[in-house]
Amino acid sequence: MKTAGASLDLDRAAELFRALADPTRLAIVQAVAAAGEECVCNLTDTLESGQSRLSFHLKALKNAGLLVDRRDGRWVYYSLNPDTVDDVRRLLTSITRA
């Protein structure tokens, strides 16, 4: 479903907000945004969380398109997906102008 004047499908918007509707996931997004790119090993320390719990949340954020990953040897690094961040920004702007 599309809204008049909004370029982001409402179903897609709901998917993004569902992915963000968890305190741990918000903390992950905040930490990754602050660092630019973050390794799971650093996130476990920063968020004081176990790797399996973080992996569950990272997968949800990645599946929603909010995070992208890259592998460097045995480490996986995560960063925000700039296209999706722009989509969220546009959606919020369209909501506040409605």
PDB file of C-alpha atoms in Angstrom:
ATOM      1  CA  MET A   1       0.000   0.000   0.000  1.00  0.00           C
ATOM      2  CA  LYS A   2       1.295   3.454  -0.959  1.00  0.00           C
ATOM      3  CA  THR A   3       0.404   6.783   0.568  1.00  0.00           C
ATOM      4  CA  ALA A   4      -0.225   9.877  -1.485  1.00  0.00           C
ATOM      5  CA  GLY A   5       3.026  11.791  -1.764  1.00  0.00           C
ATOM      6  CA  ALA A   6       5.119   9.160   0.007  1.00  0.00           C
ATOM      7  CA  SER A   7       7.701   7.284  -1.988  1.00  0.00           C
ATOM      8  CA  LEU A   8       8.001   4.410   0.485  1.00  0.00           C
ATOM      9  CA  ASP A   9       5.471   1.589   0.490  1.00  0.00           C
ATOM     10  CA  LEU A  10       3.642   1.464   3.832  1.00  0.00           C
ATOM     11  CA  ASP A  11       4.169  -2.291   4.132  1.00  0.00           C
ATOM     12  CA  ARG A  12       7.907  -1.723   3.716  1.00  0.00           C
ATOM     13  CA  ALA A  13       7.781   1.087   6.272  1.00  0.00           C
ATOM     14  CA  ALA A  14       6.023  -1.205   8.754  1.00  0.00           C
ATOM     15  CA  GLU A  15       8.716  -3.844   8.186  1.00  0.00           C
ATOM     16  CA  LEU A  16      11.457  -1.311   8.935  1.00  0.00           C
ATOM     17  CA  PHE A  17       9.753  -0.026  12.057  1.00  0.00           C
ATOM     18  CA  ARG A  18       9.118  -3.594  13.275  1.00  0.00           C
ATOM     19  CA  ALA A  19      12.828  -4.280  12.948  1.00  0.00           C
ATOM     20  CA  LEU A  20      13.581  -1.154  14.976  1.00  0.00           C
ATOM     21  CA  ALA A  21      10.904  -1.822  17.605  1.00  0.00           C
ATOM     22  CA  ASP A  22      13.284  -3.512  20.012  1.00  0.00           C
ATOM     23  CA  PRO A  23      15.632  -1.799  22.490  1.00  0.00           C
ATOM     24  CA  THR A  24      18.539  -4.106  21.641  1.00  0.00           C
ATOM     25  CA  ARG A  25      18.149  -3.471  17.913  1.00  0.00           C
ATOM     26  CA  LEU A  26      17.965   0.272  18.478  1.00  0.00           C
ATOM     27  CA  ALA A  27      21.143   0.057  20.553  1.00  0.00           C
ATOM     28  CA  ILE A  28      22.836  -1.897  17.750  1.00  0.00           C
ATOM     29  CA  VAL A  29      21.804   0.684  15.150  1.00  0.00           C
ATOM     30  CA  GLN A  30      22.994   3.492  17.417  1.00  0.00           C
ATOM     31  CA  ALA A  31      26.370   1.811  18.026  1.00  0.00           C
ATOM     32  CA  VAL A  32      26.898   1.025  14.341  1.00  0.00           C
ATOM     33  CA  ALA A  33      25.892   4.556  13.328  1.00  0.00           C
ATOM     34  CA  ALA A  34      28.322   6.063  15.846  1.00  0.00           C
ATOM     35  CA  ALA A  35      31.203   3.855  14.699  1.00  0.00           C
ATOM     36  CA  GLY A  36      30.425   3.896  10.981  1.00  0.00           C
ATOM     37  CA  GLU A  37      31.232   0.197  10.873  1.00  0.00           C
ATOM     38  CA  GLU A  38      31.329  -2.235  13.752  1.00  0.00           C
ATOM     39  CA  CYS A  39      32.505  -5.790  14.306  1.00  0.00           C
ATOM     40  CA  VAL A  40      30.299  -8.241  16.174  1.00  0.00           C
ATOM     41  CA  CYS A  41      33.135  -8.758  18.646  1.00  0.00           C
ATOM     42  CA  ASN A  42      33.051  -5.047  19.549  1.00  0.00           C
ATOM     43  CA  LEU A  43      29.267  -4.969  19.710  1.00  0.00           C
ATOM     44  CA  THR A  44      29.234  -7.778  22.280  1.00  0.00           C
ATOM     45  CA  ASP A  45      31.493  -5.657  24.499  1.00  0.00           C
ATOM     46  CA  THR A  46      29.749  -2.344  23.816  1.00  0.00           C
ATOM     47  CA  LEU A  47      26.253  -3.713  24.406  1.00  0.00           C
ATOM     48  CA  GLU A  48      27.301  -6.235  27.070  1.00  0.00           C
ATOM     49  CA  SER A  49      25.408  -8.964  25.284  1.00  0.00           C
ATOM     50  CA  GLY A  50      26.157 -12.500  24.200  1.00  0.00           C
ATOM     51  CA  GLN A  51      27.117 -13.193  20.608  1.00  0.00           C
ATOM     52  CA  SER A  52      24.182 -15.522  19.904  1.00  0.00           C
ATOM     53  CA  ARG A  53      21.670 -12.926  21.144  1.00  0.00           C
ATOM     54  CA  LEU A  54      23.333 -10.213  19.068  1.00  0.00           C
ATOM     55  CA  SER A  55      23.461 -12.447  16.006  1.00  0.00           C
ATOM     56  CA  PHE A  56      19.693 -12.947  16.249  1.00  0.00           C
ATOM     57  CA  HIS A  57      19.112  -9.176  16.300  1.00  0.00           C
ATOM     58  CA  LEU A  58      21.733  -8.446  13.634  1.00  0.00           C
ATOM     59  CA  LYS A  59      20.033 -10.942  11.327  1.00  0.00           C
ATOM     60  CA  ALA A  60      16.671  -9.207  11.813  1.00  0.00           C
ATOM     61  CA  LEU A  61      18.213  -5.798  11.046  1.00  0.00           C
ATOM     62  CA  LYS A  62      20.035  -7.182   8.022  1.00  0.00           C
ATOM     63  CA  ASN A  63      16.901  -8.952   6.718  1.00  0.00           C
ATOM     64  CA  ALA A  64      15.028  -5.651   6.985  1.00  0.00           C
ATOM     65  CA  GLY A  65      17.767  -4.025   4.933  1.00  0.00           C
ATOM     66  CA  LEU A  66      18.896  -1.686   7.704  1.00  0.00           C
ATOM     67  CA  LEU A  67      22.380  -3.188   7.968  1.00  0.00           C
ATOM     68  CA  VAL A  68      24.875  -4.486   5.455  1.00  0.00           C
ATOM     69  CA  ASP A  69      27.800  -6.711   6.329  1.00  0.00           C
ATOM     70  CA  ARG A  70      31.232  -7.483   5.013  1.00  0.00           C
ATOM     71  CA  ARG A  71      33.525 -10.319   5.972  1.00  0.00           C
ATOM     72  CA  ASP A  72      37.207  -9.790   6.689  1.00  0.00           C
ATOM     73  CA  GLY A  73      38.783 -13.123   7.509  1.00  0.00           C
ATOM     74  CA  ARG A  74      36.861 -14.553  10.432  1.00  0.00           C
ATOM     75  CA  TRP A  75      35.304 -11.220  11.414  1.00  0.00           C
ATOM     76  CA  VAL A  76      32.027  -9.788  10.183  1.00  0.00           C
ATOM     77  CA  TYR A  77      31.630  -6.013  10.120  1.00  0.00           C
ATOM     78  CA  TYR A  78      28.275  -4.259   9.991  1.00  0.00           C
ATOM     79  CA  SER A  79      27.359  -0.801   8.747  1.00  0.00           C
ATOM     80  CA  LEU A  80      24.110   1.027   8.100  1.00  0.00           C
ATOM     81  CA  ASN A  81      22.598   0.650   4.661  1.00  0.00           C
ATOM     82  CA  PRO A  82      22.521   4.280   3.469  1.00  0.00           C
ATOM     83  CA  ASP A  83      19.681   3.639   1.007  1.00  0.00           C
ATOM     84  CA  THR A  84      17.424   2.272   3.726  1.00  0.00           C
ATOM     85  CA  VAL A  85      18.362   5.060   6.125  1.00  0.00           C
ATOM     86  CA  ASP A  86      17.357   7.533   3.406  1.00  0.00           C
ATOM     87  CA  ASP A  87      14.039   5.679   2.952  1.00  0.00           C
ATOM     88  CA  VAL A  88      13.295   5.958   6.680  1.00  0.00           C
ATOM     89  CA  ARG A  89      14.261   9.631   6.675  1.00  0.00           C
ATOM     90  CA  ARG A  90      11.960  10.339   3.704  1.00  0.00           C
ATOM     91  CA  LEU A  91       9.103   8.462   5.332  1.00  0.00           C
ATOM     92  CA  LEU A  92       9.431  10.372   8.590  1.00  0.00           C
ATOM     93  CA  THR A  93       9.591  13.642   6.683  1.00  0.00           C
ATOM     94  CA  SER A  94       6.446  12.780   4.722  1.00  0.00           C
ATOM     95  CA  ILE A  95       4.626  11.832   7.934  1.00  0.00           C
ATOM     96  CA  THR A  96       5.547  15.058   9.700  1.00  0.00           C
ATOM     97  CA  ARG A  97       4.456  17.145   6.714  1.00  0.00           C
ATOM     98  CA  ALA A  98       1.103  15.404   6.349  1.00  0.00           C
TER      99      ALA A  98
END
